[in-house]
mmCIF file of C-alpha atoms in Angstrom:
data_model
loop_
_atom_site.group_PDB
_atom_site.id
_atom_site.type_symbol
_atom_site.label_atom_id
_atom_site.label_comp_id
_atom_site.label_asym_id
_atom_site.label_seq_id
_atom_site.Cartn_x
_atom_site.Cartn_y
_atom_site.Cartn_z
ATOM 1 C CA MET A 18 -0.104 -0.176 0.002
ATOM 2 C CA LEU A 19 2.761 2.458 1.194
ATOM 3 C CA TYR A 20 4.930 1.212 -1.544
ATOM 4 C CA SER A 21 2.841 1.915 -4.279
ATOM 5 C CA LEU A 22 2.078 5.489 -2.862
ATOM 6 C CA PHE A 23 5.461 6.302 -2.435
ATOM 7 C CA GLN A 24 6.487 4.719 -5.711
ATOM 8 C CA TYR A 25 3.701 7.253 -7.411
ATOM 9 C CA LEU A 26 4.879 10.191 -5.411
ATOM 10 C CA ASP A 27 8.512 9.492 -6.367
ATOM 11 C CA GLU A 28 7.684 9.294 -10.034
ATOM 12 C CA ARG A 29 5.035 12.168 -10.162
ATOM 13 C CA PHE A 30 6.457 14.429 -7.695
ATOM 14 C CA ASP A 31 10.133 13.560 -6.951
ATOM 15 C CA LEU A 32 9.215 13.880 -3.427
ATOM 16 C CA PRO A 33 12.339 13.864 -1.357
ATOM 17 C CA GLY A 34 12.639 10.648 0.808
ATOM 18 C CA SER A 35 10.041 8.529 -1.178
ATOM 19 C CA GLY A 36 12.753 6.585 -2.806
ATOM 20 C CA MET A 37 13.499 5.036 0.386
ATOM 21 C CA PHE A 38 10.554 2.625 0.011
ATOM 22 C CA GLN A 39 12.017 0.815 -3.217
ATOM 23 C CA TYR A 40 14.740 -0.625 -0.789
ATOM 24 C CA ILE A 41 14.042 -3.884 0.640
ATOM 25 C CA SER A 42 16.341 -3.044 3.682
ATOM 26 C CA PHE A 43 14.237 0.001 4.702
ATOM 27 C CA ARG A 44 10.936 -1.627 4.296
ATOM 28 C CA SER A 45 12.149 -4.863 6.355
ATOM 29 C CA ALA A 46 13.351 -2.265 9.398
ATOM 30 C CA VAL A 47 9.926 -0.478 9.041
ATOM 31 C CA ALA A 48 7.959 -3.735 8.943
ATOM 32 C CA VAL A 49 10.106 -4.953 12.095
ATOM 33 C CA ILE A 50 9.350 -1.730 14.089
ATOM 34 C CA LEU A 51 5.564 -1.781 12.989
ATOM 35 C CA ALA A 52 5.279 -5.651 14.305
ATOM 36 C CA LEU A 53 7.026 -4.578 17.393
ATOM 37 C CA LEU A 54 4.836 -1.540 18.160
ATOM 38 C CA ILE A 55 1.711 -3.536 17.295
ATOM 39 C CA THR A 56 2.495 -6.659 19.518
ATOM 40 C CA ILE A 57 3.535 -4.436 22.804
ATOM 41 C CA PHE A 58 1.038 -1.481 22.621
ATOM 42 C CA PHE A 59 -2.047 -3.402 21.250
ATOM 43 C CA GLY A 60 -1.048 -6.569 23.205
ATOM 44 C CA ARG A 61 -1.977 -5.428 26.535
ATOM 45 C CA ALA A 62 -5.555 -3.970 25.082
ATOM 46 C CA ILE A 63 -6.230 -7.470 23.585
ATOM 47 C CA ILE A 64 -5.242 -9.091 27.118
ATOM 48 C CA ARG A 65 -7.423 -7.094 28.941
ATOM 49 C CA LEU A 66 -10.434 -7.756 26.364
ATOM 50 C CA LEU A 67 -9.955 -11.420 26.698
ATOM 51 C CA GLN A 68 -9.824 -11.211 30.574
ATOM 52 C CA ARG A 69 -12.866 -9.136 30.582
ATOM 53 C CA HIS A 70 -14.748 -11.849 28.598
ATOM 54 C CA GLN A 71 -13.064 -14.484 30.787
ATOM 55 C CA ILE A 72 -11.517 -16.101 27.482
ATOM 56 C CA GLY A 73 -9.092 -18.298 29.612
ATOM 57 C CA GLU A 74 -7.168 -21.742 28.950
ATOM 58 C CA GLU A 75 -8.721 -24.808 30.524
ATOM 59 C CA ILE A 76 -5.935 -26.780 31.838
ATOM 60 C CA ARG A 77 -5.723 -30.352 32.109
ATOM 61 C CA ASP A 78 -3.888 -31.712 35.435
ATOM 62 C CA LEU A 79 -1.235 -33.485 33.872
ATOM 63 C CA GLY A 80 1.028 -33.574 36.980
ATOM 64 C CA LEU A 81 3.434 -30.924 35.945
ATOM 65 C CA GLU A 82 4.944 -28.572 38.392
ATOM 66 C CA GLY A 83 3.264 -25.112 38.051
ATOM 67 C CA GLN A 84 0.598 -26.159 35.701
ATOM 68 C CA LEU A 85 -2.572 -25.534 37.365
ATOM 69 C CA SER A 86 -1.424 -22.154 38.159
ATOM 70 C CA LYS A 87 -1.871 -21.188 34.544
ATOM 71 C CA LYS A 88 -5.488 -22.010 34.586
ATOM 72 C CA GLY A 89 -7.462 -18.790 33.382
ATOM 73 C CA THR A 90 -4.608 -17.226 31.538
ATOM 74 C CA PRO A 91 -6.043 -15.384 28.306
ATOM 75 C CA THR A 92 -5.580 -17.734 25.145
ATOM 76 C CA MET A 93 -6.146 -16.920 21.608
ATOM 77 C CA GLY A 94 -3.131 -14.491 21.576
ATOM 78 C CA GLY A 95 -2.166 -15.781 18.127
ATOM 79 C CA VAL A 96 -4.496 -13.254 17.188
ATOM 80 C CA ILE A 97 -1.985 -10.395 18.165
ATOM 81 C CA ILE A 98 0.805 -12.271 16.021
ATOM 82 C CA LEU A 99 -1.369 -12.308 13.050
ATOM 83 C CA LEU A 100 -2.365 -8.514 13.279
ATOM 84 C CA ALA A 101 1.407 -7.925 13.893
ATOM 85 C CA ILE A 102 2.390 -9.715 10.675
ATOM 86 C CA LEU A 103 -0.487 -8.831 8.320
ATOM 87 C CA VAL A 104 -0.650 -4.998 9.322
ATOM 88 C CA PRO A 105 3.129 -4.223 8.480
ATOM 89 C CA ILE A 106 3.172 -6.400 5.147
ATOM 90 C CA LEU A 107 0.075 -4.921 3.995
ATOM 91 C CA LEU A 108 1.608 -1.304 4.758
ATOM 92 C CA VAL A 109 4.988 -1.845 3.269
ATOM 93 C CA GLY A 110 5.169 -4.874 1.438
ATOM 94 C CA ARG A 111 4.693 -5.321 -2.644
ATOM 95 C CA LEU A 112 1.100 -6.635 -2.866
ATOM 96 C CA ASP A 113 1.434 -7.412 -6.418
ATOM 97 C CA ASN A 114 4.436 -10.176 -5.650
ATOM 98 C CA VAL A 115 3.012 -13.409 -5.959
ATOM 99 C CA TYR A 116 4.949 -14.960 -3.009
ATOM 100 C CA VAL A 117 3.656 -12.177 -0.777
ATOM 101 C CA GLN A 118 0.089 -13.290 -1.650
ATOM 102 C CA LEU A 119 0.832 -16.561 -1.003
ATOM 103 C CA MET A 120 2.037 -15.661 2.407
ATOM 104 C CA ILE A 121 -0.785 -13.352 3.518
ATOM 105 C CA VAL A 122 -3.290 -16.275 2.053
ATOM 106 C CA SER A 123 -1.464 -18.833 4.026
ATOM 107 C CA THR A 124 -1.333 -16.439 7.427
ATOM 108 C CA VAL A 125 -5.156 -15.961 6.947
ATOM 109 C CA TRP A 126 -6.135 -19.467 6.231
ATOM 110 C CA LEU A 127 -4.271 -21.496 8.998
ATOM 111 C CA GLY A 128 -4.953 -18.460 11.301
ATOM 112 C CA VAL A 129 -8.645 -18.948 10.830
ATOM 113 C CA ILE A 130 -8.624 -22.652 11.250
ATOM 114 C CA GLY A 131 -6.685 -22.076 14.624
ATOM 115 C CA PHE A 132 -9.103 -19.321 15.639
ATOM 116 C CA LEU A 133 -12.036 -21.987 15.240
ATOM 117 C CA ASP A 134 -10.165 -24.367 17.381
ATOM 118 C CA ASP A 135 -9.473 -22.018 20.193
ATOM 119 C CA TYR A 136 -13.106 -20.568 19.845
ATOM 120 C CA ILE A 137 -14.794 -24.005 20.297
ATOM 121 C CA LYS A 138 -12.612 -24.860 23.294
ATOM 122 C CA THR A 139 -13.008 -21.681 24.918
ATOM 123 C CA PHE A 140 -16.599 -20.654 24.309
ATOM 124 C CA ARG A 141 -18.086 -24.160 23.506
ATOM 125 C CA HIS A 142 -16.129 -25.586 26.362
ATOM 126 C CA LYS A 143 -15.103 -28.607 24.576
ATOM 127 C CA LYS A 144 -11.523 -29.382 25.237
ATOM 128 C CA GLU A 145 -11.028 -31.227 22.011
ATOM 129 C CA GLY A 146 -11.577 -28.290 20.041
ATOM 130 C CA LEU A 147 -11.987 -28.484 16.315
ATOM 131 C CA LYS A 148 -12.197 -32.113 15.093
ATOM 132 C CA GLY A 149 -8.723 -33.166 13.825
ATOM 133 C CA ARG A 150 -10.271 -34.277 10.334
ATOM 134 C CA PHE A 151 -11.319 -30.574 9.894
ATOM 135 C CA LYS A 152 -7.731 -29.213 10.604
ATOM 136 C CA ILE A 153 -6.304 -32.004 8.219
ATOM 137 C CA VAL A 154 -8.651 -30.608 5.440
ATOM 138 C CA GLY A 155 -7.781 -27.283 6.207
ATOM 139 C CA GLN A 156 -3.947 -28.054 5.889
ATOM 140 C CA VAL A 157 -4.690 -30.058 2.700
ATOM 141 C CA GLY A 158 -6.584 -27.022 1.067
ATOM 142 C CA LEU A 159 -3.608 -24.817 1.581
ATOM 143 C CA GLY A 160 -1.531 -27.525 0.354
ATOM 144 C CA ILE A 161 -3.169 -27.640 -2.866
ATOM 145 C CA ILE A 162 -3.460 -23.572 -3.329
ATOM 146 C CA VAL A 163 0.261 -23.608 -2.972
ATOM 147 C CA GLY A 164 1.025 -26.486 -5.018
ATOM 148 C CA THR A 165 -0.992 -25.212 -7.943
ATOM 149 C CA VAL A 166 0.261 -21.611 -7.691
ATOM 150 C CA MET A 167 3.930 -22.868 -7.892
ATOM 151 C CA CYS A 168 3.274 -25.052 -10.671
ATOM 152 C CA PHE A 169 1.148 -22.957 -12.783
ATOM 153 C CA SER A 170 1.568 -19.114 -11.939
ATOM 154 C CA GLN A 171 3.598 -17.483 -14.582
ATOM 155 C CA ASP A 172 5.059 -15.355 -12.066
ATOM 156 C CA VAL A 173 6.831 -18.126 -10.373
ATOM 157 C CA VAL A 174 9.991 -18.871 -12.028
ATOM 158 C CA ILE A 175 13.772 -19.336 -11.569
ATOM 159 C CA ARG A 176 16.728 -18.552 -13.609
ATOM 160 C CA GLU A 177 19.421 -21.140 -13.885
ATOM 161 C CA LYS A 178 23.175 -21.296 -14.549
ATOM 162 C CA ILE A 179 24.239 -22.263 -18.191
ATOM 163 C CA SER A 180 27.336 -23.070 -19.660
ATOM 164 C CA GLU A 181 28.140 -21.234 -22.645
ATOM 165 C CA PRO A 182 31.240 -21.222 -25.117
ATOM 166 C CA THR A 183 33.755 -18.345 -24.527
ATOM 167 C CA GLU A 184 36.719 -17.581 -26.607
ATOM 168 C CA SER A 185 39.999 -17.681 -24.997
ATOM 169 C CA VAL A 186 42.616 -15.817 -27.212
ATOM 170 C CA VAL A 187 46.531 -16.692 -26.671
ATOM 171 C CA VAL A 188 49.643 -15.502 -28.400
ATOM 172 C CA ASP A 189 52.552 -17.839 -28.541
ATOM 173 C CA GLU A 190 56.296 -17.051 -28.557
ATOM 174 C CA SER A 191 56.224 -16.825 -32.555
ATOM 175 C CA GLY A 192 53.525 -14.092 -32.313
ATOM 176 C CA ASN A 193 50.798 -16.792 -33.301
ATOM 177 C CA THR A 194 47.692 -16.414 -32.021
ATOM 178 C CA VAL A 195 45.951 -19.482 -30.833
ATOM 179 C CA VAL A 196 42.040 -19.522 -30.011
ATOM 180 C CA THR A 197 41.026 -21.934 -27.752
ATOM 181 C CA GLN A 198 37.314 -22.732 -26.604
ATOM 182 C CA THR A 199 36.352 -22.772 -22.994
ATOM 183 C CA GLN A 200 33.191 -22.872 -21.041
ATOM 184 C CA ARG A 201 31.912 -20.772 -18.392
ATOM 185 C CA ALA A 202 28.973 -20.876 -16.337
ATOM 186 C CA VAL A 203 26.392 -17.473 -16.764
ATOM 187 C CA MET A 204 23.143 -16.848 -15.354
ATOM 188 C CA SER A 205 20.507 -17.588 -17.946
ATOM 189 C CA PRO A 206 18.597 -14.491 -19.268
ATOM 190 C CA THR A 207 15.248 -16.499 -19.675
ATOM 191 C CA PRO A 208 13.160 -17.304 -16.931
ATOM 192 C CA GLU A 209 12.234 -20.842 -16.538
ATOM 193 C CA LYS A 210 8.962 -22.399 -15.150
ATOM 194 C CA THR A 211 9.851 -25.613 -13.340
ATOM 195 C CA THR A 212 9.276 -27.647 -9.945
ATOM 196 C CA LYS A 213 12.972 -28.022 -8.862
ATOM 197 C CA THR A 214 13.978 -27.626 -5.577
ATOM 198 C CA THR A 215 17.034 -27.650 -3.523
ATOM 199 C CA ILE A 216 18.861 -30.728 -1.915
ATOM 200 C CA PRO A 217 21.103 -29.716 0.895
ATOM 201 C CA PHE A 218 24.968 -31.101 1.128
ATOM 202 C CA ILE A 219 24.962 -31.860 -2.765
ATOM 203 C CA LYS A 220 27.418 -30.032 -5.102
ATOM 204 C CA ASN A 221 24.748 -29.776 -7.941
ATOM 205 C CA ASN A 222 21.987 -29.718 -5.424
ATOM 206 C CA GLU A 223 18.916 -29.004 -7.598
ATOM 207 C CA PHE A 224 16.213 -31.655 -8.173
ATOM 208 C CA ASP A 225 13.205 -31.733 -10.320
ATOM 209 C CA TYR A 226 10.261 -33.264 -8.941
ATOM 210 C CA GLY A 227 9.084 -33.746 -12.632
ATOM 211 C CA TRP A 228 11.842 -36.256 -13.063
ATOM 212 C CA LEU A 229 10.260 -38.976 -10.767
ATOM 213 C CA VAL A 230 6.925 -38.760 -13.133
ATOM 214 C CA GLY A 231 8.815 -38.457 -16.560
ATOM 215 C CA GLY A 232 8.098 -34.780 -17.031
ATOM 216 C CA ASN A 233 4.375 -35.411 -17.204
ATOM 217 C CA ARG A 234 2.936 -31.976 -16.416
ATOM 218 C CA MET A 235 -0.301 -33.458 -14.871
ATOM 219 C CA PHE A 236 1.558 -36.030 -12.788
ATOM 220 C CA THR A 237 4.323 -33.636 -11.914
ATOM 221 C CA TRP A 238 1.353 -30.958 -10.405
ATOM 222 C CA LEU A 239 0.130 -34.016 -8.552
ATOM 223 C CA LEU A 240 3.203 -35.023 -7.364
ATOM 224 C CA TYR A 241 4.098 -31.596 -6.059
ATOM 225 C CA ILE A 242 0.733 -30.906 -4.743
ATOM 226 C CA LEU A 243 1.354 -33.977 -2.416
ATOM 227 C CA VAL A 244 4.637 -32.575 -1.257
ATOM 228 C CA ALA A 245 3.075 -29.085 -0.454
ATOM 229 C CA ILE A 246 0.301 -31.012 1.559
ATOM 230 C CA LEU A 247 3.109 -33.238 3.326
ATOM 231 C CA VAL A 248 5.325 -30.243 4.430
ATOM 232 C CA VAL A 249 2.357 -27.776 5.183
ATOM 233 C CA THR A 250 0.831 -30.383 7.580
ATOM 234 C CA ALA A 251 3.875 -31.739 9.090
ATOM 235 C CA VAL A 252 5.535 -28.439 9.948
ATOM 236 C CA SER A 253 2.294 -26.665 11.399
ATOM 237 C CA ASN A 254 1.394 -29.908 13.324
ATOM 238 C CA GLY A 255 4.894 -29.955 14.609
ATOM 239 C CA ALA A 256 4.902 -26.221 15.644
ATOM 240 C CA ASN A 257 1.513 -26.891 17.388
ATOM 241 C CA LEU A 258 2.920 -29.632 19.436
ATOM 242 C CA THR A 259 5.821 -27.497 20.431
ATOM 243 C CA ASP A 260 3.732 -25.009 21.880
ATOM 244 C CA GLY A 261 3.379 -26.322 25.197
ATOM 245 C CA LEU A 262 5.583 -24.025 27.733
ATOM 246 C CA ASP A 263 5.843 -20.226 28.131
ATOM 247 C CA GLY A 264 7.797 -18.837 25.097
ATOM 248 C CA LEU A 265 8.762 -22.205 23.690
ATOM 249 C CA LEU A 266 7.499 -21.827 20.267
ATOM 250 C CA THR A 267 8.093 -18.174 20.017
ATOM 251 C CA THR A 268 11.827 -18.575 20.753
ATOM 252 C CA VAL A 269 12.331 -21.590 18.619
ATOM 253 C CA SER A 270 10.605 -20.029 15.489
ATOM 254 C CA VAL A 271 12.503 -16.691 15.741
ATOM 255 C CA PRO A 272 16.168 -18.163 14.341
ATOM 256 C CA ILE A 273 13.989 -20.322 11.836
ATOM 257 C CA ILE A 274 12.148 -17.210 10.266
ATOM 258 C CA MET A 275 15.491 -15.260 10.219
ATOM 259 C CA VAL A 276 17.117 -18.047 8.236
ATOM 260 C CA LEU A 277 14.364 -18.272 5.896
ATOM 261 C CA GLY A 278 14.493 -14.630 5.276
ATOM 262 C CA THR A 279 18.513 -14.493 4.712
ATOM 263 C CA LEU A 280 17.794 -17.539 2.153
ATOM 264 C CA ALA A 281 14.933 -15.634 0.407
ATOM 265 C CA TYR A 282 17.430 -12.604 0.230
ATOM 266 C CA LEU A 283 20.281 -14.752 -1.292
ATOM 267 C CA SER A 284 17.968 -16.573 -3.660
ATOM 268 C CA GLY A 285 16.465 -13.236 -4.780
ATOM 269 C CA HIS A 286 19.802 -11.732 -5.270
ATOM 270 C CA ILE A 287 21.424 -12.644 -8.669
ATOM 271 C CA ILE A 288 24.952 -11.830 -7.727
ATOM 272 C CA TYR A 289 24.782 -13.539 -4.178
ATOM 273 C CA ALA A 290 22.953 -16.535 -6.063
ATOM 274 C CA ASP A 291 25.740 -16.741 -8.818
ATOM 275 C CA TYR A 292 28.426 -16.517 -5.918
ATOM 276 C CA LEU A 293 27.211 -19.104 -3.872
ATOM 277 C CA ASN A 294 25.903 -21.337 -6.725
ATOM 278 C CA ILE A 295 22.120 -21.360 -5.731
ATOM 279 C CA MET A 296 18.867 -21.105 -7.574
ATOM 280 C CA TYR A 297 18.066 -17.758 -8.631
ATOM 281 C CA ILE A 298 14.486 -16.971 -7.832
ATOM 282 C CA PRO A 299 13.497 -13.730 -9.094
ATOM 283 C CA ASP A 300 11.110 -11.459 -6.708
ATOM 284 C CA SER A 301 11.685 -13.814 -3.942
ATOM 285 C CA SER A 302 13.618 -11.155 -2.167
ATOM 286 C CA GLU A 303 10.406 -9.443 -1.257
ATOM 287 C CA LEU A 304 9.677 -12.238 1.196
ATOM 288 C CA VAL A 305 12.447 -10.520 3.447
ATOM 289 C CA VAL A 306 10.038 -8.068 4.419
ATOM 290 C CA PHE A 307 7.389 -10.665 5.420
ATOM 291 C CA ALA A 308 10.065 -12.554 7.346
ATOM 292 C CA ALA A 309 11.057 -9.294 9.180
ATOM 293 C CA ALA A 310 7.300 -8.541 9.982
ATOM 294 C CA MET A 311 6.947 -11.939 11.453
ATOM 295 C CA GLY A 312 10.111 -11.708 13.232
ATOM 296 C CA GLY A 313 9.199 -8.638 14.940
ATOM 297 C CA ALA A 314 5.402 -10.128 15.790
ATOM 298 C CA LEU A 315 7.411 -12.803 17.584
ATOM 299 C CA LEU A 316 9.674 -10.960 19.490
ATOM 300 C CA GLY A 317 7.065 -8.720 20.510
ATOM 301 C CA PHE A 318 4.707 -11.432 21.643
ATOM 302 C CA LEU A 319 7.705 -12.423 23.929
ATOM 303 C CA TRP A 320 6.889 -9.400 25.893
ATOM 304 C CA TYR A 321 3.669 -11.171 27.255
ATOM 305 C CA ASN A 322 3.989 -14.891 26.392
ATOM 306 C CA SER A 323 7.592 -15.108 28.421
ATOM 307 C CA PHE A 324 7.651 -16.821 31.748
ATOM 308 C CA PRO A 325 5.258 -16.396 33.365
ATOM 309 C CA ALA A 326 2.949 -15.966 30.444
ATOM 310 C CA GLN A 327 0.378 -13.392 30.547
ATOM 311 C CA ILE A 328 -1.384 -14.607 27.447
ATOM 312 C CA PHE A 329 -1.088 -17.894 25.283
ATOM 313 C CA MET A 330 -0.968 -17.915 21.485
ATOM 314 C CA GLY A 331 -3.535 -21.057 21.486
ATOM 315 C CA ASP A 332 -3.712 -22.805 17.900
ATOM 316 C CA THR A 333 -4.641 -19.493 16.530
ATOM 317 C CA GLY A 334 -0.754 -18.686 16.753
ATOM 318 C CA SER A 335 1.139 -22.025 16.757
ATOM 319 C CA LEU A 336 -1.076 -23.601 13.561
ATOM 320 C CA ALA A 337 -0.329 -20.520 11.555
ATOM 321 C CA ILE A 338 3.414 -19.978 12.549
ATOM 322 C CA GLY A 339 3.877 -23.539 11.434
ATOM 323 C CA GLY A 340 2.081 -22.945 8.002
ATOM 324 C CA ILE A 341 3.862 -19.772 7.463
ATOM 325 C CA ILE A 342 7.112 -21.445 7.958
ATOM 326 C CA ALA A 343 6.233 -24.417 5.708
ATOM 327 C CA VAL A 344 4.965 -22.182 2.840
ATOM 328 C CA PHE A 345 7.808 -19.810 2.991
ATOM 329 C CA ALA A 346 10.278 -22.777 2.478
ATOM 330 C CA LEU A 347 8.177 -23.968 -0.612
ATOM 331 C CA CYS A 348 8.496 -20.366 -2.248
ATOM 332 C CA ILE A 349 11.993 -20.154 -1.925
ATOM 333 C CA ARG A 350 12.509 -23.789 -2.775
ATOM 334 C CA LYS A 351 14.176 -24.880 0.335
ATOM 335 C CA GLU A 352 11.680 -27.445 1.914
ATOM 336 C CA LEU A 353 14.200 -30.154 2.020
ATOM 337 C CA LEU A 354 16.010 -27.920 4.697
ATOM 338 C CA LEU A 355 13.170 -27.845 6.980
ATOM 339 C CA PRO A 356 13.866 -31.475 8.806
ATOM 340 C CA LEU A 357 17.270 -29.761 9.959
ATOM 341 C CA MET A 358 15.814 -26.061 10.230
ATOM 342 C CA CYS A 359 12.660 -27.369 12.230
ATOM 343 C CA GLY A 360 14.681 -30.047 14.279
ATOM 344 C CA VAL A 361 12.983 -29.179 17.303
ATOM 345 C CA PHE A 362 9.426 -29.358 15.507
ATOM 346 C CA LEU A 363 10.741 -32.638 14.155
ATOM 347 C CA ALA A 364 11.755 -33.923 17.940
ATOM 348 C CA GLU A 365 8.411 -32.946 19.302
ATOM 349 C CA ALA A 366 6.430 -34.683 16.717
ATOM 350 C CA VAL A 367 8.369 -37.785 16.666
ATOM 351 C CA SER A 368 8.209 -38.012 20.415
ATOM 352 C CA VAL A 369 4.385 -38.128 20.257
ATOM 353 C CA MET A 370 4.514 -40.489 17.484
ATOM 354 C CA VAL A 371 7.086 -43.322 18.922
ATOM 355 C CA GLN A 372 5.032 -42.623 22.722
ATOM 356 C CA VAL A 373 1.782 -43.402 21.263
ATOM 357 C CA SER A 374 3.062 -46.357 18.801
ATOM 358 C CA TYR A 375 4.977 -47.697 21.579
ATOM 359 C CA PHE A 376 2.051 -47.738 24.036
ATOM 360 C CA ARG A 377 -0.505 -49.220 21.521
ATOM 361 C CA TYR A 378 2.157 -51.962 20.743
ATOM 362 C CA THR A 379 2.628 -52.892 24.457
ATOM 363 C CA LYS A 380 -0.730 -52.761 25.360
ATOM 364 C CA ARG A 381 -1.671 -55.075 22.468
ATOM 365 C CA LYS A 382 1.286 -57.306 23.318
ATOM 366 C CA TYR A 383 1.371 -57.301 27.354
ATOM 367 C CA GLY A 384 -2.211 -56.386 27.883
ATOM 368 C CA GLU A 385 -1.011 -53.030 29.472
ATOM 369 C CA GLY A 386 0.606 -49.839 27.797
ATOM 370 C CA ARG A 387 4.183 -48.777 28.448
ATOM 371 C CA ARG A 388 5.861 -45.761 27.761
ATOM 372 C CA ILE A 389 9.267 -44.913 26.369
ATOM 373 C CA LEU A 390 9.252 -41.096 27.744
ATOM 374 C CA LEU A 391 7.862 -39.918 30.952
ATOM 375 C CA MET A 392 5.391 -37.934 28.806
ATOM 376 C CA SER A 393 4.988 -36.598 25.476
ATOM 377 C CA PRO A 394 5.878 -34.161 23.788
ATOM 378 C CA LEU A 395 9.480 -34.045 24.352
ATOM 379 C CA HIS A 396 9.390 -30.763 26.340
ATOM 380 C CA HIS A 397 6.946 -32.368 29.236
ATOM 381 C CA HIS A 398 9.112 -35.545 29.307
ATOM 382 C CA TYR A 399 11.970 -32.906 30.810
ATOM 383 C CA GLN A 400 9.497 -30.948 32.872
ATOM 384 C CA LYS A 401 8.657 -34.498 34.437
ATOM 385 C CA LYS A 402 12.431 -34.952 35.004
ATOM 386 C CA GLY A 403 12.347 -31.756 36.955
ATOM 387 C CA LEU A 404 13.789 -29.201 34.912
ATOM 388 C CA PHE A 405 12.241 -25.767 35.176
ATOM 389 C CA GLU A 406 10.409 -24.458 32.345
ATOM 390 C CA THR A 407 12.471 -21.625 31.752
ATOM 391 C CA LYS A 408 15.626 -23.665 31.456
ATOM 392 C CA ILE A 409 13.858 -26.194 29.078
ATOM 393 C CA VAL A 410 12.837 -23.120 26.792
ATOM 394 C CA MET A 411 16.205 -21.825 26.946
ATOM 395 C CA ARG A 412 17.878 -25.045 25.936
ATOM 396 C CA PHE A 413 15.581 -25.702 23.243
ATOM 397 C CA PHE A 414 16.208 -21.941 21.794
ATOM 398 C CA ILE A 415 19.833 -22.728 21.725
ATOM 399 C CA ILE A 416 19.360 -25.942 19.787
ATOM 400 C CA SER A 417 17.023 -24.166 17.138
ATOM 401 C CA ILE A 418 19.957 -21.559 17.063
ATOM 402 C CA LEU A 419 22.536 -24.063 16.309
ATOM 403 C CA LEU A 420 20.385 -26.004 13.920
ATOM 404 C CA CYS A 421 19.599 -22.895 12.046
ATOM 405 C CA ALA A 422 23.191 -22.256 11.517
ATOM 406 C CA LEU A 423 24.090 -25.335 10.220
ATOM 407 C CA THR A 424 21.451 -24.793 7.741
ATOM 408 C CA LEU A 425 23.133 -21.805 6.530
ATOM 409 C CA VAL A 426 26.338 -23.619 6.480
ATOM 410 C CA THR A 427 24.831 -26.170 4.389
ATOM 411 C CA LEU A 428 25.261 -23.481 1.484
ATOM 412 C CA LYS A 429 28.866 -24.040 1.428
ATOM 413 C CA MET A 430 28.932 -27.812 2.564
ATOM 414 C CA ARG A 431 28.569 -29.238 -0.644
#
C-alpha cells in the first residue's frame, strides 16, 4: 500500500525520501518496528479484552509443576501475532508479488482454522476443540493452493546457470594467435518454469520433482501438491505440538524465520545466488519484508508470552506459525532443509508418534501400555524429570539456533 503510494509520489512529484520505499532493507526495518509496536502496545489491550470476556485456558491436570497456576490465562493470543504480521506487510510490502500473496493467504487461512479451534475450546467448552479431520482438511486445502500456484503461476519462475562457450585468445612465442574454446557458467537470461527444489549437502543440488514422473505435467502437478500438503501438514502440526511451555514456540521460531529471510534474500539476489551457486528466484527477496514482520511479531509477543505468560497464543498462533514456515520454505524452494532447520518441531512430533505407537504396541502385546518417555511431547518429558520451565525453553532455543546456523552452513557444505 505505502510502497505503491510512495512509488507514485517519487515518479510524479520527485518527493524527497519517497525513494526509500524501493529498498527492501528500509521496508524490512519499518516492518520490524511496526510489528513490535503493534504487539507491545495493542497486546495489552487485547489481553484486557480477553480477560474481561473470561477467555481463559482450560488446563488439564497432567501432574506438571506449576501447571494449574496457569489456569485462566487468556488464550487466542495468536490474534496479536497475526495482526502484527499482516498490518506491516499490507502497509510496506509489495502486494503485487505472488510470493507475498501466498504468504498472506497462508497466514489468514491457518489463522482462521486455529481461531476456530480456540473458539470451540473456550466458548463451547469442548476440550478437544476443532475435530482433527477438519484441521487436516484445512491443511490439505492450503497445500493444494500453494502447489497449484507454484506449478502454474507465470510469476513463479527461476533462472538457472547455463554453460556457454567463450573464446580465449592466447599468443605464443612466435606471435601466432592461438584460439581455444572454454566453457563458463552464466545466469540464464530466460526465466524458466519448473518444479525444481534444493537438495542440501550436494554440489549440483537442484532436483526436479518432474523427473520422478517422466516429465508429465499433470503428474508433476499432483506430485508437487502431495509434497506441499506433506510439508504444510507436518510443519504446522509440529509447531502446534511444540507450543506447550511459556515462550517455547515463539523463541524456537525466531531463528527459523530469520534464516528463511536470509535464504530468501540470497535466492532473490542475482549476484549472491551466482556466487553461492544456488537457484536464482526472481522477486523472492520481497519475502524478506514478510520475514522481518513475522520476526518482529514473534519478538514482540514474547513481551507478554515469556515466563510467566500473561497470554497464550493458542492454535490461532501455533498452526499459523508452522504453516507460514512451511509455505515460506516452499516459495524459496528450500523445503528439504526443513527437517534440519525445524529439528525441534521434528523431535517434538516424533516423540509423540513414538510414545503413542509404543504404548499401543505394548498394550496389545502385554495387556498394559508402556511408555518410552515420561510424557510426550518431548518438552513435558523434561518437565517430568524436574527441569524448570525456563531452562527447557532456553535449551530448546539454543538448539534451534545451532540447527539454523547449520542450515546456513549447508550453502557451502557441498
